[in-house]
Structure formats: C-alpha cells, structure tokens
PDB file of N, CA and C in Angstrom:
ATOM      1  N   MET M   1      -4.944  37.855 -10.560  1.00  0.00           N
ATOM      2  CA  MET M   1      -4.086  36.943  -9.849  1.00  0.00           C
ATOM      3  C   MET M   1      -4.907  36.219  -8.783  1.00  0.00           C
ATOM      4  N   SER M   2      -4.821  34.924  -8.746  1.00  0.00           N
ATOM      5  CA  SER M   2      -5.595  34.113  -7.821  1.00  0.00           C
ATOM      6  C   SER M   2      -4.834  33.913  -6.519  1.00  0.00           C
ATOM      7  N   THR M   3      -5.578  33.929  -5.411  1.00  0.00           N
ATOM      8  CA  THR M   3      -4.962  33.664  -4.113  1.00  0.00           C
ATOM      9  C   THR M   3      -5.196  32.216  -3.691  1.00  0.00           C
ATOM     10  N   GLU M   4      -5.758  31.424  -4.592  1.00  0.00           N
ATOM     11  CA  GLU M   4      -6.050  30.021  -4.311  1.00  0.00           C
ATOM     12  C   GLU M   4      -4.753  29.238  -4.132  1.00  0.00           C
ATOM     13  N   LYS M   5      -4.723  28.402  -3.094  1.00  0.00           N
ATOM     14  CA  LYS M   5      -3.553  27.561  -2.850  1.00  0.00           C
ATOM     15  C   LYS M   5      -3.540  26.416  -3.848  1.00  0.00           C
ATOM     16  N   THR M   6      -2.367  26.056  -4.282  1.00  0.00           N
ATOM     17  CA  THR M   6      -2.239  24.877  -5.127  1.00  0.00           C
ATOM     18  C   THR M   6      -1.583  23.793  -4.290  1.00  0.00           C
ATOM     19  N   GLU M   7      -2.308  22.713  -4.098  1.00  0.00           N
ATOM     20  CA  GLU M   7      -1.800  21.598  -3.328  1.00  0.00           C
ATOM     21  C   GLU M   7      -1.410  20.480  -4.269  1.00  0.00           C
ATOM     22  N   LYS M   8      -0.321  19.832  -3.945  1.00  0.00           N
ATOM     23  CA  LYS M   8       0.124  18.697  -4.749  1.00  0.00           C
ATOM     24  C   LYS M   8      -0.704  17.478  -4.355  1.00  0.00           C
ATOM     25  N   LYS M   9      -1.437  16.947  -5.298  1.00  0.00           N
ATOM     26  CA  LYS M   9      -2.296  15.810  -5.034  1.00  0.00           C
ATOM     27  C   LYS M   9      -1.489  14.522  -5.173  1.00  0.00           C
ATOM     28  N   VAL M  10      -1.634  13.666  -4.176  1.00  0.00           N
ATOM     29  CA  VAL M  10      -0.961  12.370  -4.204  1.00  0.00           C
ATOM     30  C   VAL M  10      -1.719  11.483  -5.177  1.00  0.00           C
ATOM     31  N   MET M  11      -0.991  10.844  -6.063  1.00  0.00           N
ATOM     32  CA  MET M  11      -1.619  10.002  -7.070  1.00  0.00           C
ATOM     33  C   MET M  11      -1.005   8.614  -7.023  1.00  0.00           C
ATOM     34  N   GLY M  12      -1.614   7.694  -7.734  1.00  0.00           N
ATOM     35  CA  GLY M  12      -1.106   6.334  -7.831  1.00  0.00           C
ATOM     36  C   GLY M  12      -1.349   5.557  -6.547  1.00  0.00           C
ATOM     37  N   PRO M  13      -0.584   4.491  -6.349  1.00  0.00           N
ATOM     38  CA  PRO M  13      -0.785   3.630  -5.184  1.00  0.00           C
ATOM     39  C   PRO M  13      -0.730   4.383  -3.852  1.00  0.00           C
ATOM     40  N   ALA M  14       0.119   5.382  -3.757  1.00  0.00           N
ATOM     41  CA  ALA M  14       0.260   6.120  -2.499  1.00  0.00           C
ATOM     42  C   ALA M  14      -1.017   6.863  -2.110  1.00  0.00           C
ATOM     43  N   SER M  15      -1.903   7.096  -3.054  1.00  0.00           N
ATOM     44  CA  SER M  15      -3.153   7.782  -2.727  1.00  0.00           C
ATOM     45  C   SER M  15      -4.032   6.933  -1.810  1.00  0.00           C
ATOM     46  N   TYR M  16      -3.788   5.640  -1.749  1.00  0.00           N
ATOM     47  CA  TYR M  16      -4.537   4.743  -0.870  1.00  0.00           C
ATOM     48  C   TYR M  16      -3.986   4.720   0.558  1.00  0.00           C
ATOM     49  N   PHE M  17      -2.784   5.213   0.775  1.00  0.00           N
ATOM     50  CA  PHE M  17      -2.106   5.037   2.047  1.00  0.00           C
ATOM     51  C   PHE M  17      -2.857   5.584   3.259  1.00  0.00           C
ATOM     52  N   PRO M  18      -3.411   6.793   3.215  1.00  0.00           N
ATOM     53  CA  PRO M  18      -4.147   7.266   4.402  1.00  0.00           C
ATOM     54  C   PRO M  18      -5.311   6.342   4.772  1.00  0.00           C
ATOM     55  N   SER M  19      -6.014   5.856   3.781  1.00  0.00           N
ATOM     56  CA  SER M  19      -7.130   4.954   4.018  1.00  0.00           C
ATOM     57  C   SER M  19      -6.661   3.620   4.589  1.00  0.00           C
ATOM     58  N   ILE M  20      -5.549   3.118   4.091  1.00  0.00           N
ATOM     59  CA  ILE M  20      -4.993   1.846   4.569  1.00  0.00           C
ATOM     60  C   ILE M  20      -4.596   1.972   6.037  1.00  0.00           C
ATOM     61  N   GLU M  21      -3.896   3.044   6.368  1.00  0.00           N
ATOM     62  CA  GLU M  21      -3.471   3.237   7.761  1.00  0.00           C
ATOM     63  C   GLU M  21      -4.673   3.361   8.690  1.00  0.00           C
ATOM     64  N   LYS M  22      -5.664   4.099   8.270  1.00  0.00           N
ATOM     65  CA  LYS M  22      -6.859   4.297   9.095  1.00  0.00           C
ATOM     66  C   LYS M  22      -7.634   2.994   9.280  1.00  0.00           C
ATOM     67  N   LYS M  23      -7.837   2.253   8.208  1.00  0.00           N
ATOM     68  CA  LYS M  23      -8.668   1.056   8.265  1.00  0.00           C
ATOM     69  C   LYS M  23      -8.001  -0.099   8.997  1.00  0.00           C
ATOM     70  N   TYR M  24      -6.693  -0.283   8.800  1.00  0.00           N
ATOM     71  CA  TYR M  24      -6.012  -1.463   9.343  1.00  0.00           C
ATOM     72  C   TYR M  24      -5.120  -1.179  10.543  1.00  0.00           C
ATOM     73  N   GLY M  25      -4.939   0.097  10.891  1.00  0.00           N
ATOM     74  CA  GLY M  25      -4.230   0.460  12.112  1.00  0.00           C
ATOM     75  C   GLY M  25      -2.734   0.220  12.130  1.00  0.00           C
ATOM     76  N   ARG M  26      -2.128   0.107  10.967  1.00  0.00           N
ATOM     77  CA  ARG M  26      -0.667  -0.059  10.883  1.00  0.00           C
ATOM     78  C   ARG M  26      -0.109   1.025   9.964  1.00  0.00           C
ATOM     79  N   PRO M  27       1.076   1.533  10.282  1.00  0.00           N
ATOM     80  CA  PRO M  27       1.699   2.503   9.378  1.00  0.00           C
ATOM     81  C   PRO M  27       2.156   1.823   8.080  1.00  0.00           C
ATOM     82  N   ILE M  28       2.244   2.592   7.033  1.00  0.00           N
ATOM     83  CA  ILE M  28       2.645   2.055   5.727  1.00  0.00           C
ATOM     84  C   ILE M  28       4.033   1.416   5.804  1.00  0.00           C
ATOM     85  N   ALA M  29       4.917   2.002   6.575  1.00  0.00           N
ATOM     86  CA  ALA M  29       6.267   1.425   6.707  1.00  0.00           C
ATOM     87  C   ALA M  29       6.210  -0.009   7.231  1.00  0.00           C
ATOM     88  N   GLU M  30       5.273  -0.284   8.123  1.00  0.00           N
ATOM     89  CA  GLU M  30       5.143  -1.638   8.652  1.00  0.00           C
ATOM     90  C   GLU M  30       4.641  -2.594   7.567  1.00  0.00           C
ATOM     91  N   TRP M  31       3.677  -2.150   6.775  1.00  0.00           N
ATOM     92  CA  TRP M  31       3.193  -2.989   5.663  1.00  0.00           C
ATOM     93  C   TRP M  31       4.317  -3.260   4.669  1.00  0.00           C
ATOM     94  N   GLN M  32       5.088  -2.217   4.369  1.00  0.00           N
ATOM     95  CA  GLN M  32       6.178  -2.378   3.413  1.00  0.00           C
ATOM     96  C   GLN M  32       7.228  -3.360   3.935  1.00  0.00           C
ATOM     97  N   GLN M  33       7.477  -3.329   5.245  1.00  0.00           N
ATOM     98  CA  GLN M  33       8.446  -4.261   5.830  1.00  0.00           C
ATOM     99  C   GLN M  33       7.918  -5.690   5.780  1.00  0.00           C
ATOM    100  N   LEU M  34       6.628  -5.874   6.039  1.00  0.00           N
ATOM    101  CA  LEU M  34       6.034  -7.207   5.939  1.00  0.00           C
ATOM    102  C   LEU M  34       6.187  -7.766   4.528  1.00  0.00           C
ATOM    103  N   ILE M  35       5.954  -6.918   3.544  1.00  0.00           N
ATOM    104  CA  ILE M  35       6.087  -7.348   2.149  1.00  0.00           C
ATOM    105  C   ILE M  35       7.555  -7.687   1.853  1.00  0.00           C
ATOM    106  N   ALA M  36       8.465  -6.841   2.306  1.00  0.00           N
ATOM    107  CA  ALA M  36       9.891  -7.071   2.059  1.00  0.00           C
ATOM    108  C   ALA M  36      10.368  -8.363   2.716  1.00  0.00           C
ATOM    109  N   ASP M  37       9.829  -8.677   3.871  1.00  0.00           N
ATOM    110  CA  ASP M  37      10.244  -9.870   4.606  1.00  0.00           C
ATOM    111  C   ASP M  37       9.595 -11.150   4.073  1.00  0.00           C
ATOM    112  N   SER M  38       8.593 -11.016   3.244  1.00  0.00           N
ATOM    113  CA  SER M  38       7.899 -12.182   2.700  1.00  0.00           C
ATOM    114  C   SER M  38       8.806 -12.914   1.707  1.00  0.00           C
ATOM    115  N   PRO M  39       8.738 -14.236   1.688  1.00  0.00           N
ATOM    116  CA  PRO M  39       9.517 -14.984   0.692  1.00  0.00           C
ATOM    117  C   PRO M  39       8.899 -14.883  -0.705  1.00  0.00           C
ATOM    118  N   LEU M  40       7.699 -14.355  -0.796  1.00  0.00           N
ATOM    119  CA  LEU M  40       7.028 -14.218  -2.093  1.00  0.00           C
ATOM    120  C   LEU M  40       7.607 -13.040  -2.861  1.00  0.00           C
ATOM    121  N   THR M  41       7.587 -13.147  -4.182  1.00  0.00           N
ATOM    122  CA  THR M  41       8.151 -12.071  -4.997  1.00  0.00           C
ATOM    123  C   THR M  41       7.217 -11.582  -6.097  1.00  0.00           C
ATOM    124  N   ARG M  42       6.258 -12.406  -6.486  1.00  0.00           N
ATOM    125  CA  ARG M  42       5.371 -12.029  -7.594  1.00  0.00           C
ATOM    126  C   ARG M  42       4.212 -11.180  -7.091  1.00  0.00           C
ATOM    127  N   HIS M  43       3.844 -10.206  -7.896  1.00  0.00           N
ATOM    128  CA  HIS M  43       2.828  -9.223  -7.521  1.00  0.00           C
ATOM    129  C   HIS M  43       1.550  -9.876  -6.990  1.00  0.00           C
ATOM    130  N   MET M  44       0.933 -10.722  -7.781  1.00  0.00           N
ATOM    131  CA  MET M  44      -0.353 -11.284  -7.384  1.00  0.00           C
ATOM    132  C   MET M  44      -0.228 -12.273  -6.228  1.00  0.00           C
ATOM    133  N   GLU M  45       0.907 -12.917  -6.082  1.00  0.00           N
ATOM    134  CA  GLU M  45       1.135 -13.776  -4.918  1.00  0.00           C
ATOM    135  C   GLU M  45       1.141 -12.931  -3.641  1.00  0.00           C
ATOM    136  N   LEU M  46       1.828 -11.809  -3.705  1.00  0.00           N
ATOM    137  CA  LEU M  46       1.884 -10.912  -2.551  1.00  0.00           C
ATOM    138  C   LEU M  46       0.511 -10.330  -2.228  1.00  0.00           C
ATOM    139  N   VAL M  47      -0.241  -9.947  -3.248  1.00  0.00           N
ATOM    140  CA  VAL M  47      -1.584  -9.417  -3.044  1.00  0.00           C
ATOM    141  C   VAL M  47      -2.457 -10.475  -2.364  1.00  0.00           C
ATOM    142  N   ALA M  48      -2.435 -11.694  -2.881  1.00  0.00           N
ATOM    143  CA  ALA M  48      -3.243 -12.772  -2.301  1.00  0.00           C
ATOM    144  C   ALA M  48      -2.822 -13.047  -0.862  1.00  0.00           C
ATOM    145  N   TRP M  49      -1.542 -12.990  -0.585  1.00  0.00           N
ATOM    146  CA  TRP M  49      -1.026 -13.217   0.764  1.00  0.00           C
ATOM    147  C   TRP M  49      -1.518 -12.144   1.734  1.00  0.00           C
ATOM    148  N   LEU M  50      -1.440 -10.884   1.337  1.00  0.00           N
ATOM    149  CA  LEU M  50      -1.921  -9.807   2.201  1.00  0.00           C
ATOM    150  C   LEU M  50      -3.419  -9.937   2.465  1.00  0.00           C
ATOM    151  N   LYS M  51      -4.148 -10.351   1.454  1.00  0.00           N
ATOM    152  CA  LYS M  51      -5.588 -10.527   1.613  1.00  0.00           C
ATOM    153  C   LYS M  51      -5.902 -11.672   2.572  1.00  0.00           C
ATOM    154  N   SER M  52      -5.229 -12.797   2.397  1.00  0.00           N
ATOM    155  CA  SER M  52      -5.553 -13.973   3.214  1.00  0.00           C
ATOM    156  C   SER M  52      -4.974 -13.886   4.629  1.00  0.00           C
ATOM    157  N   GLU M  53      -3.776 -13.364   4.773  1.00  0.00           N
ATOM    158  CA  GLU M  53      -3.127 -13.326   6.089  1.00  0.00           C
ATOM    159  C   GLU M  53      -3.516 -12.129   6.937  1.00  0.00           C
ATOM    160  N   TYR M  54      -3.825 -11.008   6.298  1.00  0.00           N
ATOM    161  CA  TYR M  54      -4.069  -9.773   7.044  1.00  0.00           C
ATOM    162  C   TYR M  54      -5.444  -9.168   6.791  1.00  0.00           C
ATOM    163  N   GLY M  55      -6.239  -9.792   5.933  1.00  0.00           N
ATOM    164  CA  GLY M  55      -7.598  -9.337   5.696  1.00  0.00           C
ATOM    165  C   GLY M  55      -7.725  -8.046   4.908  1.00  0.00           C
ATOM    166  N   LEU M  56      -6.686  -7.690   4.159  1.00  0.00           N
ATOM    167  CA  LEU M  56      -6.769  -6.480   3.354  1.00  0.00           C
ATOM    168  C   LEU M  56      -7.707  -6.693   2.173  1.00  0.00           C
ATOM    169  N   GLY M  57      -8.340  -5.620   1.752  1.00  0.00           N
ATOM    170  CA  GLY M  57      -9.120  -5.662   0.530  1.00  0.00           C
ATOM    171  C   GLY M  57      -8.177  -5.703  -0.664  1.00  0.00           C
ATOM    172  N   HIS M  58      -8.710  -6.102  -1.805  1.00  0.00           N
ATOM    173  CA  HIS M  58      -7.868  -6.252  -2.992  1.00  0.00           C
ATOM    174  C   HIS M  58      -7.183  -4.947  -3.390  1.00  0.00           C
ATOM    175  N   GLY M  59      -7.925  -3.860  -3.416  1.00  0.00           N
ATOM    176  CA  GLY M  59      -7.347  -2.573  -3.834  1.00  0.00           C
ATOM    177  C   GLY M  59      -6.237  -2.103  -2.915  1.00  0.00           C
ATOM    178  N   HIS M  60      -6.443  -2.263  -1.614  1.00  0.00           N
ATOM    179  CA  HIS M  60      -5.414  -1.851  -0.656  1.00  0.00           C
ATOM    180  C   HIS M  60      -4.169  -2.730  -0.769  1.00  0.00           C
ATOM    181  N   ALA M  61      -4.370  -4.034  -0.865  1.00  0.00           N
ATOM    182  CA  ALA M  61      -3.229  -4.945  -1.019  1.00  0.00           C
ATOM    183  C   ALA M  61      -2.479  -4.645  -2.315  1.00  0.00           C
ATOM    184  N   ASN M  62      -3.210  -4.426  -3.372  1.00  0.00           N
ATOM    185  CA  ASN M  62      -2.613  -4.131  -4.670  1.00  0.00           C
ATOM    186  C   ASN M  62      -1.788  -2.844  -4.615  1.00  0.00           C
ATOM    187  N   ALA M  63      -2.318  -1.822  -3.958  1.00  0.00           N
ATOM    188  CA  ALA M  63      -1.600  -0.546  -3.852  1.00  0.00           C
ATOM    189  C   ALA M  63      -0.297  -0.713  -3.082  1.00  0.00           C
ATOM    190  N   LEU M  64      -0.331  -1.437  -1.980  1.00  0.00           N
ATOM    191  CA  LEU M  64       0.886  -1.654  -1.190  1.00  0.00           C
ATOM    192  C   LEU M  64       1.945  -2.413  -1.986  1.00  0.00           C
ATOM    193  N   VAL M  65       1.521  -3.463  -2.670  1.00  0.00           N
ATOM    194  CA  VAL M  65       2.470  -4.273  -3.446  1.00  0.00           C
ATOM    195  C   VAL M  65       3.014  -3.472  -4.631  1.00  0.00           C
ATOM    196  N   ALA M  66       2.148  -2.767  -5.325  1.00  0.00           N
ATOM    197  CA  ALA M  66       2.592  -1.979  -6.484  1.00  0.00           C
ATOM    198  C   ALA M  66       3.621  -0.933  -6.058  1.00  0.00           C
ATOM    199  N   HIS M  67       3.366  -0.265  -4.961  1.00  0.00           N
ATOM    200  CA  HIS M  67       4.301   0.750  -4.475  1.00  0.00           C
ATOM    201  C   HIS M  67       5.626   0.117  -4.069  1.00  0.00           C
ATOM    202  N   HIS M  68       5.550  -0.993  -3.382  1.00  0.00           N
ATOM    203  CA  HIS M  68       6.762  -1.696  -2.940  1.00  0.00           C
ATOM    204  C   HIS M  68       7.606  -2.153  -4.141  1.00  0.00           C
ATOM    205  N   LEU M  69       6.971  -2.768  -5.103  1.00  0.00           N
ATOM    206  CA  LEU M  69       7.711  -3.272  -6.270  1.00  0.00           C
ATOM    207  C   LEU M  69       8.247  -2.136  -7.140  1.00  0.00           C
ATOM    208  N   ALA M  70       7.491  -1.044  -7.242  1.00  0.00           N
ATOM    209  CA  ALA M  70       7.956   0.104  -8.033  1.00  0.00           C
ATOM    210  C   ALA M  70       9.177   0.768  -7.410  1.00  0.00           C
ATOM    211  N   ALA M  71       9.335   0.605  -6.105  1.00  0.00           N
ATOM    212  CA  ALA M  71      10.488   1.186  -5.411  1.00  0.00           C
ATOM    213  C   ALA M  71      11.756   0.374  -5.649  1.00  0.00           C
ATOM    214  N   GLY M  72      11.617  -0.707  -6.412  1.00  0.00           N
ATOM    215  CA  GLY M  72      12.790  -1.503  -6.767  1.00  0.00           C
ATOM    216  C   GLY M  72      13.118  -2.582  -5.754  1.00  0.00           C
ATOM    217  N   ALA M  73      12.140  -2.939  -4.962  1.00  0.00           N
ATOM    218  CA  ALA M  73      12.371  -3.969  -3.946  1.00  0.00           C
ATOM    219  C   ALA M  73      12.371  -5.343  -4.550  1.00  0.00           C
TER     220      ALA M  73
END
C-alpha cells in the first residue's frame, strides 16, 4: 500500500491560470469579466483583443478565451 498523495492535476486552459495571474497581476475573475464585457464574441477576435489591448501572450489569451467560451458565456 502506497502512502503517496494523489493530487488532482489541473488540465486544459485552467492550467495556465496561475502563470497568468503571476505575470499580469490580475485575478482570473477580472480577466473573465473583461472578456464578458467586451462587445466581441468570436474566439480569435477576443484573443487578438487581449493581446493588443493588454499585452497578453497568445497562449495566455487563448486559454482565457477558451475557458470563458467553454463556460457558456
């Protein structure tokens, strides 16, 4: 019998969240609200907007948008 702990690993877009918060200094909830408040609706439009307006890298912007859209927003 193993005494090793089993931790649930975060996968998918949410796996980027700790890095996003650390690098850009905003909580994920704030990013999600910015996306929700945007008049844009298409995935790549939102990604390009986050990159140009907030200086996010492509992967981070993509993760935020993918998570937001998958939540049914």
